[in-house]
Amino acid sequence: DVKVTQSSRYLVKRTGEKVFLECVQDMDHENMFWYRQDPGLGLRLIYFSYDVKMKEKGDIPEGYSVSREKKERFSLILESASTNQTSMYLCASIGDRYSNQPQHFGDGTRLSIL
Amino acid sequence: TQLLEQSPQFLSIQEGENLTVYCNSSSVFSSLQWYRQEPGEGPVLLVTVVTGGEVKKLKRLTFQFGDARKDSSLHITAAQPGDTGLYLCAGPLNNNNDMRFGAGTRLTVKP
């Protein structure tokens, strides 16, 4: 069965810290995505990656970076966490991005920045 | 401004009632997807609609894609408490299938 695993369900960090959110998928998917989900705003795309070592900015990349050193792993990095980055973060993957395949999501990481 | 506008934002009904939620855009989409998200979990795909005017049924859920492929609706017949969740629509922004999501409709079905 398809599995996208996010390393933490809940995370509390302090302003200014460097924060790493990890996502691993076991489906050999080439395409991986990071979203944040906020009430009333839905899912907003932060960054995505179409292949190892490739990354593309989404709609709200400011304050974030990503790393894709291996196909199965896509990391989201908050370089210097701020309180407005408190949110639910969702990772997703998809095999063929040119088809109508569904995105497979992890269960999310609820991040609080104090 | 959201690319995909969903309405209503919140909906609370009694078990057994019928309901319809909407997903609207000024843009034309090659397809639209509907997801359901339960608390503490990621969204899970319910259906993909591809053809203008298409109607798809999933048990008590009926999905329709507008003729002009700018909108979609989800109708639930005889809602059950198990239908409670956040319903999200999503569509590809371009030919690369980079999906954009609406803000969702949060449905609560009371027993």
mmCIF file of C-alpha atoms in Angstrom:
data_model
loop_
_atom_site.group_PDB
_atom_site.id
_atom_site.type_symbol
_atom_site.label_atom_id
_atom_site.label_comp_id
_atom_site.label_asym_id
_atom_site.label_seq_id
_atom_site.Cartn_x
_atom_site.Cartn_y
_atom_site.Cartn_z
ATOM 1 C CA ASP A 1 0.000 0.000 0.000
ATOM 2 C CA VAL A 2 1.058 3.555 -0.709
ATOM 3 C CA LYS A 3 2.808 5.240 2.160
ATOM 4 C CA VAL A 4 3.990 8.787 2.756
ATOM 5 C CA THR A 5 5.524 9.219 6.183
ATOM 6 C CA GLN A 6 6.207 12.519 7.898
ATOM 7 C CA SER A 7 8.708 12.269 10.709
ATOM 8 C CA SER A 8 6.784 14.199 13.353
ATOM 9 C CA ARG A 9 3.068 14.627 14.019
ATOM 10 C CA TYR A 10 3.599 17.552 16.396
ATOM 11 C CA LEU A 11 6.576 19.856 16.749
ATOM 12 C CA VAL A 12 7.187 22.890 18.942
ATOM 13 C CA LYS A 13 10.122 25.186 18.193
ATOM 14 C CA ARG A 14 11.255 28.657 19.133
ATOM 15 C CA THR A 15 11.566 31.771 17.002
ATOM 16 C CA GLY A 16 14.879 31.863 15.169
ATOM 17 C CA GLU A 17 15.537 28.130 15.296
ATOM 18 C CA LYS A 18 16.375 26.163 12.161
ATOM 19 C CA VAL A 19 13.659 23.558 11.701
ATOM 20 C CA PHE A 20 13.734 20.419 9.576
ATOM 21 C CA LEU A 21 10.567 18.605 8.491
ATOM 22 C CA GLU A 22 11.190 15.216 6.926
ATOM 23 C CA CYS A 23 9.043 13.276 4.471
ATOM 24 C CA VAL A 24 9.663 9.793 3.082
ATOM 25 C CA GLN A 25 7.645 7.899 0.462
ATOM 26 C CA ASP A 26 7.952 4.237 -0.441
ATOM 27 C CA MET A 27 6.341 4.338 -3.883
ATOM 28 C CA ASP A 28 9.390 5.262 -5.955
ATOM 29 C CA HIS A 29 7.611 8.478 -6.946
ATOM 30 C CA GLU A 30 9.647 11.114 -8.722
ATOM 31 C CA ASN A 31 7.450 14.050 -7.704
ATOM 32 C CA MET A 32 7.148 15.335 -4.156
ATOM 33 C CA PHE A 33 5.461 18.403 -2.712
ATOM 34 C CA TRP A 34 5.328 20.438 0.481
ATOM 35 C CA TYR A 35 2.163 22.353 1.408
ATOM 36 C CA ARG A 36 1.073 24.315 4.412
ATOM 37 C CA GLN A 37 -2.556 24.241 5.465
ATOM 38 C CA ASP A 38 -4.178 27.127 7.315
ATOM 39 C CA PRO A 39 -7.857 27.656 8.186
ATOM 40 C CA GLY A 40 -9.698 29.454 5.429
ATOM 41 C CA LEU A 41 -6.706 29.327 3.086
ATOM 42 C CA GLY A 42 -6.597 25.654 2.198
ATOM 43 C CA LEU A 43 -3.405 23.994 1.055
ATOM 44 C CA ARG A 44 -0.774 26.335 -0.319
ATOM 45 C CA LEU A 45 2.181 24.978 -2.245
ATOM 46 C CA ILE A 46 5.570 25.874 -0.759
ATOM 47 C CA TYR A 47 8.057 23.900 -2.837
ATOM 48 C CA PHE A 48 8.070 20.856 -5.053
ATOM 49 C CA SER A 49 10.593 18.554 -6.637
ATOM 50 C CA TYR A 50 10.422 16.572 -9.873
ATOM 51 C CA ASP A 51 13.601 14.597 -9.375
ATOM 52 C CA VAL A 52 16.544 14.099 -7.088
ATOM 53 C CA LYS A 53 18.427 17.339 -6.473
ATOM 54 C CA MET A 54 15.773 19.312 -8.361
ATOM 55 C CA LYS A 55 13.494 21.825 -6.697
ATOM 56 C CA GLU A 56 10.961 24.382 -7.803
ATOM 57 C CA LYS A 57 9.323 27.217 -5.897
ATOM 58 C CA GLY A 58 5.625 27.012 -5.277
ATOM 59 C CA ASP A 59 3.326 29.877 -4.390
ATOM 60 C CA ILE A 60 4.762 30.755 -0.953
ATOM 61 C CA PRO A 61 8.476 29.788 -0.820
ATOM 62 C CA GLU A 62 9.673 32.752 1.267
ATOM 63 C CA GLY A 63 11.289 31.666 4.523
ATOM 64 C CA TYR A 64 11.618 28.052 3.405
ATOM 65 C CA SER A 65 14.089 25.879 1.558
ATOM 66 C CA VAL A 66 14.070 22.206 0.579
ATOM 67 C CA SER A 67 16.450 19.335 0.049
ATOM 68 C CA ARG A 68 16.042 16.252 -2.153
ATOM 69 C CA GLU A 69 19.233 14.202 -1.903
ATOM 70 C CA LYS A 70 17.474 10.872 -2.372
ATOM 71 C CA LYS A 71 14.404 10.002 -4.412
ATOM 72 C CA GLU A 72 12.382 8.813 -1.447
ATOM 73 C CA ARG A 73 13.096 11.725 0.876
ATOM 74 C CA PHE A 74 12.053 15.388 0.613
ATOM 75 C CA SER A 75 12.951 17.730 3.452
ATOM 76 C CA LEU A 76 11.466 21.126 4.214
ATOM 77 C CA ILE A 77 13.713 23.572 6.057
ATOM 78 C CA LEU A 78 12.708 26.677 7.943
ATOM 79 C CA GLU A 79 15.946 28.624 7.976
ATOM 80 C CA SER A 80 14.971 30.882 10.878
ATOM 81 C CA ALA A 81 11.552 30.007 12.208
ATOM 82 C CA SER A 82 9.036 32.774 12.785
ATOM 83 C CA THR A 83 5.651 32.745 14.506
ATOM 84 C CA ASN A 84 3.817 33.189 11.188
ATOM 85 C CA GLN A 85 5.148 29.791 10.148
ATOM 86 C CA THR A 86 3.005 28.102 12.770
ATOM 87 C CA SER A 87 0.851 25.830 10.644
ATOM 88 C CA MET A 88 0.003 22.304 9.529
ATOM 89 C CA TYR A 89 2.558 21.071 7.004
ATOM 90 C CA LEU A 90 1.620 18.351 4.533
ATOM 91 C CA CYS A 91 3.914 16.371 2.272
ATOM 92 C CA ALA A 92 2.619 14.641 -0.863
ATOM 93 C CA SER A 93 3.957 12.573 -3.713
ATOM 94 C CA ILE A 94 2.771 11.530 -7.140
ATOM 95 C CA GLY A 95 4.139 9.178 -9.773
ATOM 96 C CA ASP A 96 3.283 10.639 -13.131
ATOM 97 C CA ARG A 97 2.619 14.370 -12.881
ATOM 98 C CA TYR A 98 1.215 14.459 -16.419
ATOM 99 C CA SER A 99 -1.670 12.159 -15.578
ATOM 100 C CA ASN A 100 -4.721 12.448 -13.314
ATOM 101 C CA GLN A 101 -3.170 10.321 -10.617
ATOM 102 C CA PRO A 102 -4.000 11.357 -7.065
ATOM 103 C CA GLN A 103 -1.522 12.995 -4.786
ATOM 104 C CA HIS A 104 -0.683 10.761 -1.845
ATOM 105 C CA PHE A 105 -0.403 12.702 1.379
ATOM 106 C CA GLY A 106 1.279 12.112 4.695
ATOM 107 C CA ASP A 107 -0.651 12.690 7.904
ATOM 108 C CA GLY A 108 0.880 16.111 8.415
ATOM 109 C CA THR A 109 3.130 17.826 10.920
ATOM 110 C CA ARG A 110 1.512 20.402 13.164
ATOM 111 C CA LEU A 111 4.261 22.911 13.821
ATOM 112 C CA SER A 112 4.076 25.576 16.507
ATOM 113 C CA ILE A 113 6.647 28.363 16.642
ATOM 114 C CA LEU A 114 6.782 30.109 20.005
ATOM 115 C CA THR B 1 -7.906 35.413 -4.006
ATOM 116 C CA GLN B 2 -8.221 31.655 -4.268
ATOM 117 C CA LEU B 3 -7.954 30.075 -7.696
ATOM 118 C CA LEU B 4 -10.633 27.630 -6.564
ATOM 119 C CA GLU B 5 -13.433 28.996 -4.385
ATOM 120 C CA GLN B 6 -15.317 26.500 -2.270
ATOM 121 C CA SER B 7 -18.673 27.106 -0.638
ATOM 122 C CA PRO B 8 -19.953 26.943 1.931
ATOM 123 C CA GLN B 9 -16.909 27.144 4.148
ATOM 124 C CA PHE B 10 -18.734 25.368 6.983
ATOM 125 C CA LEU B 11 -21.800 23.122 6.928
ATOM 126 C CA SER B 12 -23.455 21.407 9.875
ATOM 127 C CA ILE B 13 -26.426 19.117 9.230
ATOM 128 C CA GLN B 14 -28.363 16.272 10.799
ATOM 129 C CA GLU B 15 -27.896 12.659 9.826
ATOM 130 C CA GLY B 16 -30.122 11.738 6.893
ATOM 131 C CA GLU B 17 -30.151 15.175 5.263
ATOM 132 C CA ASN B 18 -28.936 15.875 1.751
ATOM 133 C CA LEU B 19 -26.332 18.506 0.937
ATOM 134 C CA THR B 20 -24.388 20.029 -1.931
ATOM 135 C CA VAL B 21 -21.020 21.763 -1.799
ATOM 136 C CA TYR B 22 -19.470 23.750 -4.587
ATOM 137 C CA CYS B 23 -16.092 24.400 -6.151
ATOM 138 C CA ASN B 24 -15.917 27.370 -8.527
ATOM 139 C CA SER B 25 -13.266 29.104 -10.586
ATOM 140 C CA SER B 26 -12.955 31.680 -13.334
ATOM 141 C CA SER B 27 -10.345 29.426 -14.940
ATOM 142 C CA VAL B 28 -10.885 26.371 -17.097
ATOM 143 C CA PHE B 29 -9.424 23.141 -15.744
ATOM 144 C CA SER B 30 -8.526 20.007 -17.654
ATOM 145 C CA SER B 31 -9.689 18.034 -14.624
ATOM 146 C CA LEU B 32 -10.727 18.486 -11.018
ATOM 147 C CA GLN B 33 -10.150 16.249 -8.060
ATOM 148 C CA TRP B 34 -12.113 15.975 -4.818
ATOM 149 C CA TYR B 35 -10.395 14.924 -1.597
ATOM 150 C CA ARG B 36 -11.665 14.279 1.906
ATOM 151 C CA GLN B 37 -9.517 15.020 4.923
ATOM 152 C CA GLU B 38 -10.303 13.695 8.367
ATOM 153 C CA PRO B 39 -8.827 15.200 11.554
ATOM 154 C CA GLY B 40 -5.215 14.247 12.077
ATOM 155 C CA GLU B 41 -4.816 12.804 8.597
ATOM 156 C CA GLY B 42 -3.810 13.933 5.145
ATOM 157 C CA PRO B 43 -6.324 14.390 2.311
ATOM 158 C CA VAL B 44 -7.439 11.255 0.476
ATOM 159 C CA LEU B 45 -8.671 11.287 -3.100
ATOM 160 C CA LEU B 46 -12.379 10.605 -3.637
ATOM 161 C CA VAL B 47 -12.737 11.136 -7.372
ATOM 162 C CA THR B 48 -11.291 12.786 -10.464
ATOM 163 C CA VAL B 49 -13.588 14.356 -13.068
ATOM 164 C CA VAL B 50 -12.171 14.974 -16.500
ATOM 165 C CA THR B 51 -14.911 15.623 -19.058
ATOM 166 C CA GLY B 52 -17.172 18.688 -19.066
ATOM 167 C CA GLY B 53 -20.630 17.682 -17.847
ATOM 168 C CA GLU B 54 -19.332 14.437 -16.378
ATOM 169 C CA VAL B 55 -21.180 12.906 -13.443
ATOM 170 C CA LYS B 56 -19.542 10.323 -11.199
ATOM 171 C CA LYS B 57 -21.141 8.456 -8.339
ATOM 172 C CA LEU B 58 -19.411 6.976 -5.327
ATOM 173 C CA LYS B 59 -22.129 5.299 -3.230
ATOM 174 C CA ARG B 60 -24.080 8.241 -1.735
ATOM 175 C CA LEU B 61 -21.728 10.856 -3.201
ATOM 176 C CA THR B 62 -22.396 12.370 -6.628
ATOM 177 C CA PHE B 63 -19.765 14.519 -8.295
ATOM 178 C CA GLN B 64 -20.424 16.741 -11.285
ATOM 179 C CA PHE B 65 -18.013 18.649 -13.489
ATOM 180 C CA GLY B 66 -19.470 21.762 -15.088
ATOM 181 C CA ASP B 67 -19.981 21.878 -18.848
ATOM 182 C CA ALA B 68 -17.422 24.670 -19.150
ATOM 183 C CA ARG B 69 -14.978 22.854 -16.817
ATOM 184 C CA LYS B 70 -14.802 25.847 -14.476
ATOM 185 C CA ASP B 71 -16.776 24.405 -11.597
ATOM 186 C CA SER B 72 -17.741 21.232 -9.836
ATOM 187 C CA SER B 73 -20.213 20.121 -7.214
ATOM 188 C CA LEU B 74 -20.422 17.336 -4.679
ATOM 189 C CA HIS B 75 -23.856 16.136 -3.583
ATOM 190 C CA ILE B 76 -24.262 13.794 -0.630
ATOM 191 C CA THR B 77 -27.511 11.929 -0.178
ATOM 192 C CA ALA B 78 -28.675 10.867 3.290
ATOM 193 C CA ALA B 79 -25.544 12.089 5.032
ATOM 194 C CA GLN B 80 -24.003 9.920 7.728
ATOM 195 C CA PRO B 81 -21.764 10.921 10.670
ATOM 196 C CA GLY B 82 -18.962 9.108 8.878
ATOM 197 C CA ASP B 83 -19.164 11.720 6.109
ATOM 198 C CA THR B 84 -17.850 14.340 8.535
ATOM 199 C CA GLY B 85 -14.622 15.882 7.308
ATOM 200 C CA LEU B 86 -13.014 18.586 5.218
ATOM 201 C CA TYR B 87 -13.849 18.322 1.516
ATOM 202 C CA LEU B 88 -11.250 19.826 -0.788
ATOM 203 C CA CYS B 89 -11.315 20.359 -4.507
ATOM 204 C CA ALA B 90 -8.110 20.631 -6.496
ATOM 205 C CA GLY B 91 -7.169 21.284 -10.080
ATOM 206 C CA PRO B 92 -3.993 21.380 -12.164
ATOM 207 C CA LEU B 93 -2.597 24.860 -12.705
ATOM 208 C CA ASN B 94 -0.940 23.898 -15.938
ATOM 209 C CA ASN B 95 -0.201 20.895 -18.108
ATOM 210 C CA ASN B 96 2.308 19.696 -15.560
ATOM 211 C CA ASN B 97 -0.480 18.757 -13.157
ATOM 212 C CA ASP B 98 0.815 21.012 -10.392
ATOM 213 C CA MET B 99 -2.291 20.947 -8.274
ATOM 214 C CA ARG B 100 -3.870 23.925 -6.579
ATOM 215 C CA PHE B 101 -6.376 23.423 -3.797
ATOM 216 C CA GLY B 102 -9.459 25.253 -2.626
ATOM 217 C CA ALA B 103 -9.848 26.190 1.025
ATOM 218 C CA GLY B 104 -12.349 23.386 1.572
ATOM 219 C CA THR B 105 -15.800 22.853 3.024
ATOM 220 C CA ARG B 106 -15.833 21.571 6.589
ATOM 221 C CA LEU B 107 -18.826 19.261 6.933
ATOM 222 C CA THR B 108 -20.217 18.065 10.257
ATOM 223 C CA VAL B 109 -22.985 15.469 10.262
ATOM 224 C CA LYS B 110 -24.675 15.152 13.620
ATOM 225 C CA PRO B 111 -26.227 11.841 14.678
#
